[in-house]
Tab-separated table of C-alpha atoms in Angstrom:
chain	number	residue	atom	x	y	z
A	1	UNK	CA	15.078	27.403	-22.723
A	2	UNK	CA	13.296	24.131	-23.475
A	3	UNK	CA	12.107	23.937	-19.873
A	4	UNK	CA	10.644	27.446	-20.154
A	5	UNK	CA	8.786	26.476	-23.341
A	6	UNK	CA	7.336	23.413	-21.657
A	7	UNK	CA	6.184	25.469	-18.669
A	8	UNK	CA	4.577	28.019	-20.994
A	9	UNK	CA	2.798	25.251	-22.896
A	10	UNK	CA	1.421	23.807	-19.650
A	11	UNK	CA	0.288	27.261	-18.507
A	12	UNK	CA	-1.507	27.917	-21.800
A	13	UNK	CA	-3.269	24.535	-21.740
A	14	UNK	CA	-5.094	24.612	-18.429
A	15	UNK	CA	-6.635	21.183	-18.925
A	16	UNK	CA	-3.267	19.785	-17.803
A	17	UNK	CA	-4.262	20.949	-14.318
A	18	UNK	CA	-7.026	18.314	-14.338
A	19	UNK	CA	-4.646	15.405	-14.989
A	20	UNK	CA	-3.653	14.766	-11.318
A	21	UNK	CA	-7.278	14.707	-10.134
A	22	UNK	CA	-8.217	12.451	-13.065
A	23	UNK	CA	-5.513	9.996	-11.994
A	24	UNK	CA	-6.785	10.149	-8.406
A	25	UNK	CA	-10.304	9.381	-9.642
A	26	UNK	CA	-8.899	6.368	-11.501
A	27	UNK	CA	-7.480	5.222	-8.163
A	28	UNK	CA	-10.957	5.593	-6.604
A	29	UNK	CA	-12.586	3.679	-9.463
A	30	UNK	CA	-10.085	0.850	-9.024
A	31	UNK	CA	-11.084	0.644	-5.362
A	32	UNK	CA	-14.756	0.583	-6.347
A	33	UNK	CA	-14.119	-2.158	-8.931
A	34	UNK	CA	-12.192	-4.192	-6.350
A	35	UNK	CA	-15.116	-3.927	-3.924
A	36	UNK	CA	-17.533	-5.100	-6.634
A	37	UNK	CA	-15.447	-8.231	-7.177
A	38	UNK	CA	-15.232	-8.793	-3.427
A	39	UNK	CA	-19.034	-8.599	-3.205
A	40	UNK	CA	-19.247	-11.106	-6.054
A	41	UNK	CA	-17.007	-13.502	-4.127
A	42	UNK	CA	-19.249	-13.160	-1.074
A	43	UNK	CA	-22.636	-13.416	-2.781
A	44	UNK	CA	-22.161	-16.502	-4.933
A	45	UNK	CA	-23.501	-19.723	-3.419
A	46	UNK	CA	-20.235	-21.504	-4.219
A	47	UNK	CA	-17.381	-19.428	-2.824
A	48	UNK	CA	-15.515	-17.809	-5.710
A	49	UNK	CA	-11.899	-17.283	-4.684
A	50	UNK	CA	-10.948	-16.102	-8.181
A	51	UNK	CA	-13.004	-12.949	-7.649
A	52	UNK	CA	-10.805	-12.136	-4.641
A	53	UNK	CA	-7.644	-12.644	-6.681
A	54	UNK	CA	-8.976	-10.294	-9.366
A	55	UNK	CA	-9.766	-7.670	-6.729
A	56	UNK	CA	-6.229	-8.042	-5.338
A	57	UNK	CA	-4.768	-7.417	-8.808
A	58	UNK	CA	-6.996	-4.354	-9.216
A	59	UNK	CA	-5.735	-2.937	-5.911
A	60	UNK	CA	-2.133	-3.451	-7.013
A	61	UNK	CA	-2.935	-1.771	-10.329
A	62	UNK	CA	-4.406	1.217	-8.479
A	63	UNK	CA	-0.961	1.871	-7.021
A	64	UNK	CA	0.180	3.025	-10.455
A	65	UNK	CA	-2.442	5.789	-10.433
A	66	UNK	CA	-1.582	6.618	-6.807
A	67	UNK	CA	2.074	7.066	-7.730
A	68	UNK	CA	1.350	9.074	-10.873
A	69	UNK	CA	-1.129	11.587	-9.430
A	70	UNK	CA	1.421	13.170	-7.097
A	71	UNK	CA	4.048	13.149	-9.838
A	72	UNK	CA	1.598	14.803	-12.262
A	73	UNK	CA	0.668	17.434	-9.660
A	74	UNK	CA	4.326	18.452	-9.385
A	75	UNK	CA	4.983	18.361	-13.131
A	76	UNK	CA	1.901	20.417	-14.010
A	77	UNK	CA	2.129	22.636	-10.905
A	78	UNK	CA	-1.398	21.533	-9.997
A	79	UNK	CA	-1.044	20.692	-6.302
A	80	UNK	CA	-4.134	21.773	-4.362
A	81	UNK	CA	-5.966	21.158	-1.101
A	82	UNK	CA	-8.793	19.484	-3.001
A	83	UNK	CA	-6.342	17.169	-4.720
A	84	UNK	CA	-4.796	16.230	-1.391
A	85	UNK	CA	-8.200	15.440	0.137
A	86	UNK	CA	-9.232	13.450	-2.938
A	87	UNK	CA	-6.012	11.460	-2.770
A	88	UNK	CA	-6.587	10.482	0.861
A	89	UNK	CA	-10.226	9.557	0.217
A	90	UNK	CA	-9.210	7.427	-2.765
A	91	UNK	CA	-6.491	5.735	-0.700
A	92	UNK	CA	-9.003	5.018	2.058
A	93	UNK	CA	-11.292	3.195	-0.367
A	94	UNK	CA	-8.631	1.346	-2.358
A	95	UNK	CA	-5.930	0.658	0.222
A	96	UNK	CA	-8.022	0.768	3.402
A	97	UNK	CA	-11.524	-0.619	2.905
A	98	UNK	CA	-10.926	-2.972	-0.052
A	99	UNK	CA	-8.031	-5.013	1.474
A	100	UNK	CA	-9.923	-5.303	4.775
A	101	UNK	CA	-13.001	-6.484	2.857
A	102	UNK	CA	-10.882	-9.183	1.195
A	103	UNK	CA	-9.822	-10.439	4.619
A	104	UNK	CA	-13.386	-10.359	5.948
A	105	UNK	CA	-14.873	-12.154	2.932
A	106	UNK	CA	-12.258	-14.902	3.197
A	107	UNK	CA	-14.096	-15.948	6.367
A	108	UNK	CA	-16.963	-16.841	4.019
A	109	UNK	CA	-14.763	-19.607	2.567
A	110	UNK	CA	-14.463	-21.467	5.868
A	111	UNK	CA	-17.157	-24.089	6.125
A	112	UNK	CA	-18.889	-24.411	9.484
A	113	UNK	CA	-17.024	-21.392	10.856
A	114	UNK	CA	-18.045	-20.456	14.389
A	115	UNK	CA	-19.332	-17.080	15.454
A	116	UNK	CA	-16.126	-16.592	17.439
A	117	UNK	CA	-14.062	-17.052	14.275
A	118	UNK	CA	-16.161	-14.512	12.394
A	119	UNK	CA	-15.769	-12.044	15.254
A	120	UNK	CA	-11.994	-12.587	15.230
A	121	UNK	CA	-11.745	-11.943	11.467
A	122	UNK	CA	-13.952	-8.858	11.609
A	123	UNK	CA	-11.987	-7.486	14.569
A	124	UNK	CA	-8.643	-7.900	12.767
A	125	UNK	CA	-10.090	-6.337	9.609
A	126	UNK	CA	-11.494	-3.513	11.713
A	127	UNK	CA	-8.067	-2.812	13.192
A	128	UNK	CA	-6.626	-2.546	9.682
A	129	UNK	CA	-9.353	-0.157	8.463
A	130	UNK	CA	-9.175	1.981	11.602
A	131	UNK	CA	-5.408	2.329	11.387
A	132	UNK	CA	-5.588	3.203	7.687
A	133	UNK	CA	-8.130	5.947	8.436
A	134	UNK	CA	-6.015	7.284	11.308
A	135	UNK	CA	-2.858	7.298	9.206
A	136	UNK	CA	-4.462	9.109	6.263
A	137	UNK	CA	-6.104	11.673	8.560
A	138	UNK	CA	-2.774	12.310	10.294
A	139	UNK	CA	-1.063	12.754	6.931
A	140	UNK	CA	-3.662	15.354	5.923
A	141	UNK	CA	-3.227	17.247	9.189
A	142	UNK	CA	0.537	17.471	8.633
A	143	UNK	CA	-0.062	18.648	5.058
A	144	UNK	CA	-2.532	21.333	6.192
A	145	UNK	CA	-0.080	22.522	8.849
A	146	UNK	CA	2.529	22.567	6.081
A	147	UNK	CA	4.932	20.317	7.947
A	148	UNK	CA	7.791	19.699	5.558
A	149	UNK	CA	7.798	16.024	4.481
A	150	UNK	CA	11.034	14.172	5.057
A	151	UNK	CA	12.801	11.668	2.873
A	152	UNK	CA	11.026	8.842	4.710
A	153	UNK	CA	7.463	8.051	5.712
A	154	UNK	CA	6.555	7.940	9.390
A	155	UNK	CA	4.919	4.524	9.571
A	156	UNK	CA	4.046	2.097	6.793
A	157	UNK	CA	2.241	3.879	3.913
A	158	UNK	CA	-1.253	2.537	3.183
A	159	UNK	CA	-0.383	1.373	-0.373
A	160	UNK	CA	2.459	-0.678	1.117
A	161	UNK	CA	0.097	-2.290	3.621
A	162	UNK	CA	-2.407	-3.105	0.873
A	163	UNK	CA	0.405	-4.512	-1.277
A	164	UNK	CA	1.359	-6.804	1.601
A	165	UNK	CA	-2.112	-8.357	1.787
A	166	UNK	CA	-2.642	-8.566	-1.973
A	167	UNK	CA	0.819	-9.943	-2.767
A	168	UNK	CA	0.446	-12.770	-0.239
A	169	UNK	CA	-2.969	-13.693	-1.612
A	170	UNK	CA	-1.794	-13.642	-5.244
A	171	UNK	CA	1.382	-15.553	-4.327
A	172	UNK	CA	-0.634	-18.439	-2.894
A	173	UNK	CA	-2.861	-18.462	-5.970
A	174	UNK	CA	0.027	-18.304	-8.457
A	175	UNK	CA	1.918	-21.072	-6.668
A	176	UNK	CA	-1.269	-23.199	-6.706
A	177	UNK	CA	-1.144	-23.401	-2.929
A	178	UNK	CA	-4.422	-21.654	-2.162
A	179	UNK	CA	-6.620	-24.758	-2.203
A	180	UNK	CA	-4.176	-26.635	0.024
A	181	UNK	CA	-3.606	-23.834	2.519
A	182	UNK	CA	-6.857	-21.855	2.296
A	183	UNK	CA	-7.802	-22.727	5.896
A	184	UNK	CA	-4.415	-21.647	7.259
A	185	UNK	CA	-4.415	-18.516	5.104
A	186	UNK	CA	-7.880	-17.538	6.308
A	187	UNK	CA	-6.719	-18.099	9.898
A	188	UNK	CA	-3.438	-16.165	9.835
A	189	UNK	CA	-3.943	-13.479	7.181
A	190	UNK	CA	-6.234	-11.463	9.521
A	191	UNK	CA	-3.403	-11.294	12.092
A	192	UNK	CA	-1.049	-10.146	9.343
A	193	UNK	CA	-3.559	-7.449	8.340
A	194	UNK	CA	-3.864	-6.200	11.918
A	195	UNK	CA	-0.063	-6.080	12.208
A	196	UNK	CA	0.114	-4.043	9.006
A	197	UNK	CA	-2.469	-1.691	10.476
A	198	UNK	CA	-0.360	-1.131	13.585
A	199	UNK	CA	2.718	-0.508	11.426
A	200	UNK	CA	0.758	2.170	9.540
A	201	UNK	CA	0.239	4.199	12.723
A	202	UNK	CA	3.713	3.536	14.103
A	203	UNK	CA	6.572	6.047	14.082
A	204	UNK	CA	8.910	3.640	12.313
A	205	UNK	CA	10.606	5.367	9.349
A	206	UNK	CA	9.864	3.787	5.966
A	207	UNK	CA	11.587	4.533	2.692
A	208	UNK	CA	9.594	6.780	0.343
A	209	UNK	CA	9.646	4.441	-2.665
A	210	UNK	CA	8.416	7.075	-5.119
A	211	UNK	CA	11.154	9.554	-4.213
A	212	UNK	CA	13.709	6.753	-4.237
A	213	UNK	CA	12.715	5.655	-7.752
A	214	UNK	CA	12.857	9.183	-9.149
A	215	UNK	CA	16.257	9.703	-7.510
A	216	UNK	CA	17.639	6.721	-9.443
A	217	UNK	CA	18.442	8.948	-12.418
A	218	UNK	CA	20.818	10.959	-10.212
A	219	UNK	CA	22.391	7.986	-8.434
A	220	UNK	CA	24.140	5.103	-10.167
A	221	UNK	CA	23.789	3.063	-6.979
A	222	UNK	CA	20.003	3.511	-6.894
A	223	UNK	CA	19.744	2.866	-10.624
A	224	UNK	CA	21.636	-0.428	-10.304
A	225	UNK	CA	19.438	-1.599	-7.422
A	226	UNK	CA	16.279	-0.668	-9.337
A	227	UNK	CA	17.561	-2.539	-12.394
A	228	UNK	CA	18.205	-5.665	-10.296
A	229	UNK	CA	14.705	-5.415	-8.798
A	230	UNK	CA	13.124	-5.133	-12.257
A	231	UNK	CA	15.127	-8.132	-13.507
A	232	UNK	CA	14.054	-10.219	-10.497
A	233	UNK	CA	10.397	-9.290	-11.006
A	234	UNK	CA	10.730	-9.996	-14.734
A	235	UNK	CA	12.127	-13.477	-14.058
A	236	UNK	CA	10.250	-14.569	-10.942
A	237	UNK	CA	7.181	-12.318	-11.378
A	238	UNK	CA	4.741	-12.366	-8.438
A	239	UNK	CA	7.092	-14.486	-6.301
A	240	UNK	CA	9.788	-11.806	-6.418
A	241	UNK	CA	7.213	-9.040	-5.998
A	242	UNK	CA	5.695	-10.667	-2.895
A	243	UNK	CA	9.149	-11.217	-1.407
A	244	UNK	CA	10.252	-7.632	-2.095
A	245	UNK	CA	7.040	-6.167	-0.660
A	246	UNK	CA	7.429	-8.119	2.570
A	247	UNK	CA	11.130	-7.284	2.791
A	248	UNK	CA	10.122	-3.627	2.535
A	249	UNK	CA	7.445	-4.057	5.214
A	250	UNK	CA	9.533	-5.909	7.787
A	251	UNK	CA	13.035	-4.562	7.156
A	252	UNK	CA	12.078	-1.173	8.630
A	253	UNK	CA	10.866	-2.591	12.004
A	254	UNK	CA	13.873	-4.929	12.085
A	255	UNK	CA	16.253	-2.006	11.510
A	256	UNK	CA	14.438	0.127	14.096
A	257	UNK	CA	14.670	-2.712	16.648
A	258	UNK	CA	18.362	-3.199	15.887
A	259	UNK	CA	19.059	0.517	16.423
A	260	UNK	CA	17.050	0.491	19.660
A	261	UNK	CA	18.947	-2.509	21.050
A	262	UNK	CA	22.263	-1.033	19.976
A	263	UNK	CA	21.422	2.304	21.625
A	264	UNK	CA	20.322	0.492	24.784
A	265	UNK	CA	23.551	-1.487	24.857
A	266	UNK	CA	25.601	1.691	24.338
A	267	UNK	CA	23.779	3.478	27.178
A	268	UNK	CA	24.656	0.631	29.554
A	269	UNK	CA	28.377	0.884	28.853
A	270	UNK	CA	30.334	2.468	31.727
A	271	UNK	CA	31.311	6.066	31.078
A	272	UNK	CA	34.999	6.898	31.489
């Protein structure tokens, strides 16, 4: 009865239908704000690394809006083709272009960098952006063809890839290691970004974190794990978050490789 009343209230107040798109626009605005801070880091005569850290935090914050817009669309029965397209465009700006721009602008921090180094950084950033675009376009095609989504993602989702880059950057800043390892970070983070790009377009199954979180209310096991994760993040903050993000990123390829090797070993066993 209460559920019927809620549905009637939502139907009578049509402005609820605008909530998902408003959340998606907030995601887009976060991406725009992140790019403005990245430009600030690039334009100042004295390289301003803090502007990059702020942009990384903004990108992580945008993930809240990205998670809520789909949830709101289901709650308010407001799913639409326009909303889907807006979501992918917002993700491209916030989780595709902005993280790649962070990587590219970090090259600005290297004094006396050679043209070859710049080309290397821009190439790695380009791989990341290209893979993000390909992944989001593929996702839209499947949605248009009404392919039923599974419990897992096929390939690393773009917010997860962006979280990988941003969490590493913020970790080094929070641990006061950035000044000491800025050269090494600027050298190896582009490779990490390119690897994340390739994982985005891979067929490796990744856990759908949003669905997993919302299933916690129906599973004591999931609820306990989520509680432990929240406690770890509450105690260790960005250190735990960075570790958990990278565990999420690399556990899926590790599990896929393990299954492949196990299957290969099984196939080689003599058949009785």
